[in-house]
Amino acid sequence: MVLWWGGQALLGVDARRVAGYEYNYRFSIDDGIVPFYKFEFLHGKKIHIFEIRTSFIMKKINGQDQIMDSERFHAIVYGDSQTCLMGCVADRFAEYWMTNDEIGIFVREAFDFAAQTGKNTSRWLIPIVVHIDVCTVQQENETVDSVNDRVIREEKLVPFDVWPFNPAGADRGNLDGQLWDYLFRLMMGWPGCGELDSSNIRVEDVGEGMTVMPLCDICLRGPMIGTRISVLPSCNHAFHLHCIVRRMLGKNYLCPTCQVPAYPYSYPPLFET
């Protein structure tokens, strides 16, 4: 792995592919991001600031790539805790359709970069910018309209204010705690949400996805490779996860299909007391 250092543009890791998606990322040190974050000084522990800047790209067969969207979030890690960084990025990277192995490789390489930086300097604060290209790759015989439909975009992802770690610094002031608990269950696919083994299904085969959700009655689109489907526990109707979460954040709690109230819903507590 070749690293960025001092603003010099060097290569990162090789691209990784799964199901028509490709990922490229590279690391750099950028002291300019430090003033934008709050952190505490802990004796004997280095502070790692990871600012993740993601570009969502449609990669066409003809070589004319197009940036479709972007987003930015961060993680602050004290010491060398790979587990902490994993906890901060795993859910979002899973929405990028990255596998658990790929996410694990990313975390290890991020800390390899941080360790190399620490060897070269005595600094206790390491501000790392991670540039990630999430590419939706056009497949042979796939139309541009089809690949455009499955392009990963910020609007197709769960908003950060539902996340437990809130890595984008989203304001949860107006988000009711019980609603957050409900949406978090849907996002994580925890028991107690729907009759299926999990209320959160990642589509790996369109035919199988169609058996769960032939059509999302919110966006009027069917399942595609990589999309996440969520099943409402009140009526077992299924929708794209990002569609139903964003709808409920807009305080529309009725099922779009049958108009049965989806929230509030009585379910077992997440943690036994």
PDB file of N, CA, C and O in Angstrom, residues 12-69:
ATOM      1  N   GLY A  12      -3.710   4.659  -3.383  1.00  0.00           N
ATOM      2  CA  GLY A  12      -4.186   3.903  -2.231  1.00  0.00           C
ATOM      3  C   GLY A  12      -4.271   2.429  -2.566  1.00  0.00           C
ATOM      4  O   GLY A  12      -3.519   1.915  -3.394  1.00  0.00           O
ATOM      5  N   VAL A  13      -5.216   1.736  -1.960  1.00  0.00           N
ATOM      6  CA  VAL A  13      -5.335   0.294  -2.180  1.00  0.00           C
ATOM      7  C   VAL A  13      -5.953   0.007  -3.532  1.00  0.00           C
ATOM      8  O   VAL A  13      -6.534   0.878  -4.173  1.00  0.00           O
ATOM      9  N   ASP A  14      -5.816  -1.240  -3.950  1.00  0.00           N
ATOM     10  CA  ASP A  14      -6.451  -1.654  -5.198  1.00  0.00           C
ATOM     11  C   ASP A  14      -7.966  -1.626  -5.051  1.00  0.00           C
ATOM     12  O   ASP A  14      -8.511  -1.744  -3.965  1.00  0.00           O
ATOM     13  N   ALA A  15      -8.632  -1.494  -6.190  1.00  0.00           N
ATOM     14  CA  ALA A  15     -10.092  -1.519  -6.189  1.00  0.00           C
ATOM     15  C   ALA A  15     -10.593  -2.887  -5.764  1.00  0.00           C
ATOM     16  O   ALA A  15      -9.962  -3.905  -6.012  1.00  0.00           O
ATOM     17  N   ARG A  16     -11.746  -2.911  -5.106  1.00  0.00           N
ATOM     18  CA  ARG A  16     -12.358  -4.169  -4.709  1.00  0.00           C
ATOM     19  C   ARG A  16     -13.759  -4.211  -5.327  1.00  0.00           C
ATOM     20  O   ARG A  16     -14.465  -3.220  -5.371  1.00  0.00           O
ATOM     21  N   ARG A  17     -14.199  -5.369  -5.765  1.00  0.00           N
ATOM     22  CA  ARG A  17     -15.462  -5.468  -6.499  1.00  0.00           C
ATOM     23  C   ARG A  17     -16.390  -6.488  -5.851  1.00  0.00           C
ATOM     24  O   ARG A  17     -15.950  -7.496  -5.326  1.00  0.00           O
ATOM     25  N   VAL A  18     -17.698  -6.218  -5.907  1.00  0.00           N
ATOM     26  CA  VAL A  18     -18.710  -7.197  -5.550  1.00  0.00           C
ATOM     27  C   VAL A  18     -20.017  -6.785  -6.217  1.00  0.00           C
ATOM     28  O   VAL A  18     -20.419  -5.626  -6.137  1.00  0.00           O
ATOM     29  N   ALA A  19     -20.631  -7.704  -6.922  1.00  0.00           N
ATOM     30  CA  ALA A  19     -21.971  -7.510  -7.485  1.00  0.00           C
ATOM     31  C   ALA A  19     -22.114  -6.208  -8.270  1.00  0.00           C
ATOM     32  O   ALA A  19     -23.081  -5.481  -8.122  1.00  0.00           O
ATOM     33  N   GLY A  20     -21.138  -5.901  -9.138  1.00  0.00           N
ATOM     34  CA  GLY A  20     -21.267  -4.712  -9.971  1.00  0.00           C
ATOM     35  C   GLY A  20     -20.902  -3.418  -9.271  1.00  0.00           C
ATOM     36  O   GLY A  20     -21.262  -2.337  -9.747  1.00  0.00           O
ATOM     37  N   TYR A  21     -20.194  -3.509  -8.149  1.00  0.00           N
ATOM     38  CA  TYR A  21     -19.748  -2.318  -7.426  1.00  0.00           C
ATOM     39  C   TYR A  21     -18.241  -2.393  -7.229  1.00  0.00           C
ATOM     40  O   TYR A  21     -17.660  -3.469  -7.118  1.00  0.00           O
ATOM     41  N   GLU A  22     -17.616  -1.234  -7.179  1.00  0.00           N
ATOM     42  CA  GLU A  22     -16.171  -1.158  -7.053  1.00  0.00           C
ATOM     43  C   GLU A  22     -15.821  -0.065  -6.051  1.00  0.00           C
ATOM     44  O   GLU A  22     -16.492   0.964  -5.994  1.00  0.00           O
ATOM     45  N   TYR A  23     -14.770  -0.300  -5.257  1.00  0.00           N
ATOM     46  CA  TYR A  23     -14.400   0.642  -4.202  1.00  0.00           C
ATOM     47  C   TYR A  23     -12.924   0.977  -4.303  1.00  0.00           C
ATOM     48  O   TYR A  23     -12.088   0.084  -4.437  1.00  0.00           O
ATOM     49  N   ASN A  24     -12.616   2.248  -4.260  1.00  0.00           N
ATOM     50  CA  ASN A  24     -11.244   2.709  -4.214  1.00  0.00           C
ATOM     51  C   ASN A  24     -11.134   3.694  -3.058  1.00  0.00           C
ATOM     52  O   ASN A  24     -12.015   4.539  -2.887  1.00  0.00           O
ATOM     53  N   TYR A  25     -10.093   3.571  -2.258  1.00  0.00           N
ATOM     54  CA  TYR A  25      -9.915   4.564  -1.193  1.00  0.00           C
ATOM     55  C   TYR A  25      -8.439   4.861  -0.996  1.00  0.00           C
ATOM     56  O   TYR A  25      -7.571   4.067  -1.366  1.00  0.00           O
ATOM     57  N   ARG A  26      -8.182   6.033  -0.461  1.00  0.00           N
ATOM     58  CA  ARG A  26      -6.822   6.476  -0.222  1.00  0.00           C
ATOM     59  C   ARG A  26      -6.816   7.364   1.013  1.00  0.00           C
ATOM     60  O   ARG A  26      -7.826   7.975   1.362  1.00  0.00           O
ATOM     61  N   PHE A  27      -5.698   7.437   1.662  1.00  0.00           N
ATOM     62  CA  PHE A  27      -5.564   8.163   2.919  1.00  0.00           C
ATOM     63  C   PHE A  27      -4.595   9.326   2.760  1.00  0.00           C
ATOM     64  O   PHE A  27      -3.642   9.243   1.991  1.00  0.00           O
ATOM     65  N   SER A  28      -4.846  10.383   3.513  1.00  0.00           N
ATOM     66  CA  SER A  28      -3.920  11.508   3.548  1.00  0.00           C
ATOM     67  C   SER A  28      -3.993  12.172   4.916  1.00  0.00           C
ATOM     68  O   SER A  28      -4.994  12.047   5.626  1.00  0.00           O
ATOM     69  N   ILE A  29      -2.932  12.885   5.281  1.00  0.00           N
ATOM     70  CA  ILE A  29      -2.909  13.670   6.508  1.00  0.00           C
ATOM     71  C   ILE A  29      -3.333  15.097   6.160  1.00  0.00           C
ATOM     72  O   ILE A  29      -2.821  15.681   5.198  1.00  0.00           O
ATOM     73  N   ASP A  30      -4.256  15.655   6.937  1.00  0.00           N
ATOM     74  CA  ASP A  30      -4.721  17.023   6.672  1.00  0.00           C
ATOM     75  C   ASP A  30      -4.982  17.729   7.997  1.00  0.00           C
ATOM     76  O   ASP A  30      -6.029  17.555   8.621  1.00  0.00           O
ATOM     77  N   ASP A  31      -4.020  18.535   8.442  1.00  0.00           N
ATOM     78  CA  ASP A  31      -4.183  19.274   9.696  1.00  0.00           C
ATOM     79  C   ASP A  31      -5.307  20.302   9.620  1.00  0.00           C
ATOM     80  O   ASP A  31      -5.795  20.769  10.656  1.00  0.00           O
ATOM     81  N   GLY A  32      -5.732  20.652   8.417  1.00  0.00           N
ATOM     82  CA  GLY A  32      -6.769  21.660   8.259  1.00  0.00           C
ATOM     83  C   GLY A  32      -8.133  21.244   8.773  1.00  0.00           C
ATOM     84  O   GLY A  32      -8.997  22.094   9.008  1.00  0.00           O
ATOM     85  N   ILE A  33      -8.351  19.919   8.985  1.00  0.00           N
ATOM     86  CA  ILE A  33      -9.670  19.482   9.452  1.00  0.00           C
ATOM     87  C   ILE A  33      -9.803  19.565  10.974  1.00  0.00           C
ATOM     88  O   ILE A  33     -10.909  19.503  11.502  1.00  0.00           O
ATOM     89  N   VAL A  34      -8.685  19.723  11.690  1.00  0.00           N
ATOM     90  CA  VAL A  34      -8.698  19.650  13.154  1.00  0.00           C
ATOM     91  C   VAL A  34      -9.654  20.654  13.798  1.00  0.00           C
ATOM     92  O   VAL A  34     -10.413  20.293  14.716  1.00  0.00           O
ATOM     93  N   PRO A  35      -9.681  21.935  13.379  1.00  0.00           N
ATOM     94  CA  PRO A  35     -10.554  22.906  14.057  1.00  0.00           C
ATOM     95  C   PRO A  35     -12.046  22.592  13.974  1.00  0.00           C
ATOM     96  O   PRO A  35     -12.839  23.168  14.723  1.00  0.00           O
ATOM     97  N   PHE A  36     -12.436  21.696  13.086  1.00  0.00           N
ATOM     98  CA  PHE A  36     -13.857  21.417  12.882  1.00  0.00           C
ATOM     99  C   PHE A  36     -14.394  20.330  13.825  1.00  0.00           C
ATOM    100  O   PHE A  36     -15.593  20.029  13.792  1.00  0.00           O
ATOM    101  N   TYR A  37     -13.538  19.756  14.668  1.00  0.00           N
ATOM    102  CA  TYR A  37     -13.970  18.650  15.511  1.00  0.00           C
ATOM    103  C   TYR A  37     -13.658  18.914  16.978  1.00  0.00           C
ATOM    104  O   TYR A  37     -12.677  19.595  17.315  1.00  0.00           O
ATOM    105  N   LYS A  38     -14.522  18.369  17.847  1.00  0.00           N
ATOM    106  CA  LYS A  38     -14.319  18.465  19.284  1.00  0.00           C
ATOM    107  C   LYS A  38     -13.820  17.126  19.807  1.00  0.00           C
ATOM    108  O   LYS A  38     -14.337  16.078  19.447  1.00  0.00           O
ATOM    109  N   PHE A  39     -12.822  17.179  20.661  1.00  0.00           N
ATOM    110  CA  PHE A  39     -12.273  15.954  21.240  1.00  0.00           C
ATOM    111  C   PHE A  39     -11.619  16.303  22.569  1.00  0.00           C
ATOM    112  O   PHE A  39     -11.356  17.469  22.880  1.00  0.00           O
ATOM    113  N   GLU A  40     -11.385  15.278  23.366  1.00  0.00           N
ATOM    114  CA  GLU A  40     -10.754  15.447  24.675  1.00  0.00           C
ATOM    115  C   GLU A  40      -9.341  14.873  24.644  1.00  0.00           C
ATOM    116  O   GLU A  40      -9.060  13.920  23.939  1.00  0.00           O
ATOM    117  N   PHE A  41      -8.481  15.495  25.430  1.00  0.00           N
ATOM    118  CA  PHE A  41      -7.119  14.993  25.552  1.00  0.00           C
ATOM    119  C   PHE A  41      -7.072  13.928  26.647  1.00  0.00           C
ATOM    120  O   PHE A  41      -7.435  14.202  27.788  1.00  0.00           O
ATOM    121  N   LEU A  42      -6.656  12.734  26.288  1.00  0.00           N
ATOM    122  CA  LEU A  42      -6.529  11.642  27.252  1.00  0.00           C
ATOM    123  C   LEU A  42      -5.060  11.280  27.387  1.00  0.00           C
ATOM    124  O   LEU A  42      -4.380  11.012  26.381  1.00  0.00           O
ATOM    125  N   HIS A  43      -4.569  11.278  28.621  1.00  0.00           N
ATOM    126  CA  HIS A  43      -3.147  11.051  28.864  1.00  0.00           C
ATOM    127  C   HIS A  43      -2.705   9.691  28.300  1.00  0.00           C
ATOM    128  O   HIS A  43      -3.330   8.654  28.550  1.00  0.00           O
ATOM    129  N   GLY A  44      -1.660   9.748  27.509  1.00  0.00           N
ATOM    130  CA  GLY A  44      -1.078   8.519  26.993  1.00  0.00           C
ATOM    131  C   GLY A  44      -1.766   7.935  25.777  1.00  0.00           C
ATOM    132  O   GLY A  44      -1.357   6.873  25.304  1.00  0.00           O
ATOM    133  N   LYS A  45      -2.801   8.589  25.258  1.00  0.00           N
ATOM    134  CA  LYS A  45      -3.522   8.048  24.107  1.00  0.00           C
ATOM    135  C   LYS A  45      -3.447   9.005  22.924  1.00  0.00           C
ATOM    136  O   LYS A  45      -3.687  10.201  23.066  1.00  0.00           O
ATOM    137  N   LYS A  46      -3.127   8.460  21.783  1.00  0.00           N
ATOM    138  CA  LYS A  46      -3.192   9.248  20.564  1.00  0.00           C
ATOM    139  C   LYS A  46      -4.652   9.422  20.147  1.00  0.00           C
ATOM    140  O   LYS A  46      -5.510   8.588  20.464  1.00  0.00           O
ATOM    141  N   ILE A  47      -4.914  10.501  19.454  1.00  0.00           N
ATOM    142  CA  ILE A  47      -6.260  10.774  18.956  1.00  0.00           C
ATOM    143  C   ILE A  47      -6.223  10.679  17.436  1.00  0.00           C
ATOM    144  O   ILE A  47      -5.421  11.352  16.778  1.00  0.00           O
ATOM    145  N   HIS A  48      -7.085   9.844  16.896  1.00  0.00           N
ATOM    146  CA  HIS A  48      -7.199   9.695  15.443  1.00  0.00           C
ATOM    147  C   HIS A  48      -8.519  10.315  14.992  1.00  0.00           C
ATOM    148  O   HIS A  48      -9.585   9.926  15.478  1.00  0.00           O
ATOM    149  N   ILE A  49      -8.449  11.276  14.106  1.00  0.00           N
ATOM    150  CA  ILE A  49      -9.645  11.822  13.464  1.00  0.00           C
ATOM    151  C   ILE A  49      -9.688  11.264  12.043  1.00  0.00           C
ATOM    152  O   ILE A  49      -8.783  11.496  11.246  1.00  0.00           O
ATOM    153  N   PHE A  50     -10.725  10.527  11.746  1.00  0.00           N
ATOM    154  CA  PHE A  50     -10.929  10.006  10.396  1.00  0.00           C
ATOM    155  C   PHE A  50     -12.090  10.769   9.759  1.00  0.00           C
ATOM    156  O   PHE A  50     -13.237  10.634  10.197  1.00  0.00           O
ATOM    157  N   GLU A  51     -11.800  11.576   8.778  1.00  0.00           N
ATOM    158  CA  GLU A  51     -12.854  12.257   8.030  1.00  0.00           C
ATOM    159  C   GLU A  51     -13.041  11.518   6.711  1.00  0.00           C
ATOM    160  O   GLU A  51     -12.136  11.486   5.868  1.00  0.00           O
ATOM    161  N   ILE A  52     -14.210  10.906   6.548  1.00  0.00           N
ATOM    162  CA  ILE A  52     -14.482  10.092   5.366  1.00  0.00           C
ATOM    163  C   ILE A  52     -15.248  10.923   4.352  1.00  0.00           C
ATOM    164  O   ILE A  52     -16.338  11.424   4.638  1.00  0.00           O
ATOM    165  N   ARG A  53     -14.665  11.091   3.189  1.00  0.00           N
ATOM    166  CA  ARG A  53     -15.287  11.841   2.095  1.00  0.00           C
ATOM    167  C   ARG A  53     -15.585  10.861   0.968  1.00  0.00           C
ATOM    168  O   ARG A  53     -14.669  10.339   0.330  1.00  0.00           O
ATOM    169  N   THR A  54     -16.864  10.652   0.733  1.00  0.00           N
ATOM    170  CA  THR A  54     -17.291   9.635  -0.225  1.00  0.00           C
ATOM    171  C   THR A  54     -17.834  10.281  -1.487  1.00  0.00           C
ATOM    172  O   THR A  54     -18.662  11.198  -1.415  1.00  0.00           O
ATOM    173  N   SER A  55     -17.378   9.804  -2.619  1.00  0.00           N
ATOM    174  CA  SER A  55     -17.949  10.187  -3.914  1.00  0.00           C
ATOM    175  C   SER A  55     -18.655   8.972  -4.501  1.00  0.00           C
ATOM    176  O   SER A  55     -18.088   7.869  -4.541  1.00  0.00           O
ATOM    177  N   PHE A  56     -19.901   9.171  -4.927  1.00  0.00           N
ATOM    178  CA  PHE A  56     -20.677   8.096  -5.552  1.00  0.00           C
ATOM    179  C   PHE A  56     -20.588   8.271  -7.072  1.00  0.00           C
ATOM    180  O   PHE A  56     -21.021   9.293  -7.610  1.00  0.00           O
ATOM    181  N   ILE A  57     -20.045   7.275  -7.737  1.00  0.00           N
ATOM    182  CA  ILE A  57     -19.694   7.400  -9.149  1.00  0.00           C
ATOM    183  C   ILE A  57     -20.400   6.333  -9.973  1.00  0.00           C
ATOM    184  O   ILE A  57     -20.494   5.175  -9.550  1.00  0.00           O
ATOM    185  N   MET A  58     -20.906   6.732 -11.140  1.00  0.00           N
ATOM    186  CA  MET A  58     -21.407   5.771 -12.111  1.00  0.00           C
ATOM    187  C   MET A  58     -20.286   5.507 -13.119  1.00  0.00           C
ATOM    188  O   MET A  58     -19.832   6.431 -13.802  1.00  0.00           O
ATOM    189  N   LYS A  59     -19.829   4.266 -13.157  1.00  0.00           N
ATOM    190  CA  LYS A  59     -18.710   3.881 -14.008  1.00  0.00           C
ATOM    191  C   LYS A  59     -19.246   3.167 -15.241  1.00  0.00           C
ATOM    192  O   LYS A  59     -19.696   2.027 -15.170  1.00  0.00           O
ATOM    193  N   LYS A  60     -19.175   3.846 -16.384  1.00  0.00           N
ATOM    194  CA  LYS A  60     -19.762   3.324 -17.607  1.00  0.00           C
ATOM    195  C   LYS A  60     -18.737   2.513 -18.394  1.00  0.00           C
ATOM    196  O   LYS A  60     -17.529   2.714 -18.285  1.00  0.00           O
ATOM    197  N   ILE A  61     -19.249   1.608 -19.208  1.00  0.00           N
ATOM    198  CA  ILE A  61     -18.393   0.768 -20.041  1.00  0.00           C
ATOM    199  C   ILE A  61     -17.578   1.621 -21.001  1.00  0.00           C
ATOM    200  O   ILE A  61     -16.425   1.313 -21.303  1.00  0.00           O
ATOM    201  N   ASN A  62     -18.145   2.735 -21.477  1.00  0.00           N
ATOM    202  CA  ASN A  62     -17.436   3.579 -22.447  1.00  0.00           C
ATOM    203  C   ASN A  62     -16.352   4.447 -21.809  1.00  0.00           C
ATOM    204  O   ASN A  62     -15.704   5.243 -22.485  1.00  0.00           O
ATOM    205  N   GLY A  63     -16.153   4.306 -20.499  1.00  0.00           N
ATOM    206  CA  GLY A  63     -15.094   5.043 -19.819  1.00  0.00           C
ATOM    207  C   GLY A  63     -15.474   6.437 -19.366  1.00  0.00           C
ATOM    208  O   GLY A  63     -14.661   7.140 -18.746  1.00  0.00           O
ATOM    209  N   GLN A  64     -16.695   6.876 -19.655  1.00  0.00           N
ATOM    210  CA  GLN A  64     -17.145   8.212 -19.260  1.00  0.00           C
ATOM    211  C   GLN A  64     -17.790   8.144 -17.874  1.00  0.00           C
ATOM    212  O   GLN A  64     -19.006   8.090 -17.730  1.00  0.00           O
ATOM    213  N   ASP A  65     -16.953   8.145 -16.850  1.00  0.00           N
ATOM    214  CA  ASP A  65     -17.442   8.059 -15.476  1.00  0.00           C
ATOM    215  C   ASP A  65     -18.111   9.371 -15.069  1.00  0.00           C
ATOM    216  O   ASP A  65     -17.758  10.448 -15.562  1.00  0.00           O
ATOM    217  N   GLN A  66     -19.072   9.264 -14.154  1.00  0.00           N
ATOM    218  CA  GLN A  66     -19.838  10.450 -13.735  1.00  0.00           C
ATOM    219  C   GLN A  66     -20.052  10.430 -12.234  1.00  0.00           C
ATOM    220  O   GLN A  66     -20.534   9.435 -11.682  1.00  0.00           O
ATOM    221  N   ILE A  67     -19.672  11.511 -11.549  1.00  0.00           N
ATOM    222  CA  ILE A  67     -19.937  11.641 -10.121  1.00  0.00           C
ATOM    223  C   ILE A  67     -21.413  11.987  -9.940  1.00  0.00           C
ATOM    224  O   ILE A  67     -21.892  13.006 -10.441  1.00  0.00           O
ATOM    225  N   MET A  68     -22.145  11.138  -9.202  1.00  0.00           N
ATOM    226  CA  MET A  68     -23.586  11.299  -9.060  1.00  0.00           C
ATOM    227  C   MET A  68     -23.969  11.973  -7.739  1.00  0.00           C
ATOM    228  O   MET A  68     -25.016  12.606  -7.642  1.00  0.00           O
ATOM    229  N   ASP A  69     -23.144  11.819  -6.706  1.00  0.00           N
ATOM    230  CA  ASP A  69     -23.489  12.363  -5.390  1.00  0.00           C
ATOM    231  C   ASP A  69     -22.258  12.245  -4.503  1.00  0.00           C
ATOM    232  O   ASP A  69     -21.232  11.671  -4.898  1.00  0.00           O
TER     233      ASP A  69
END
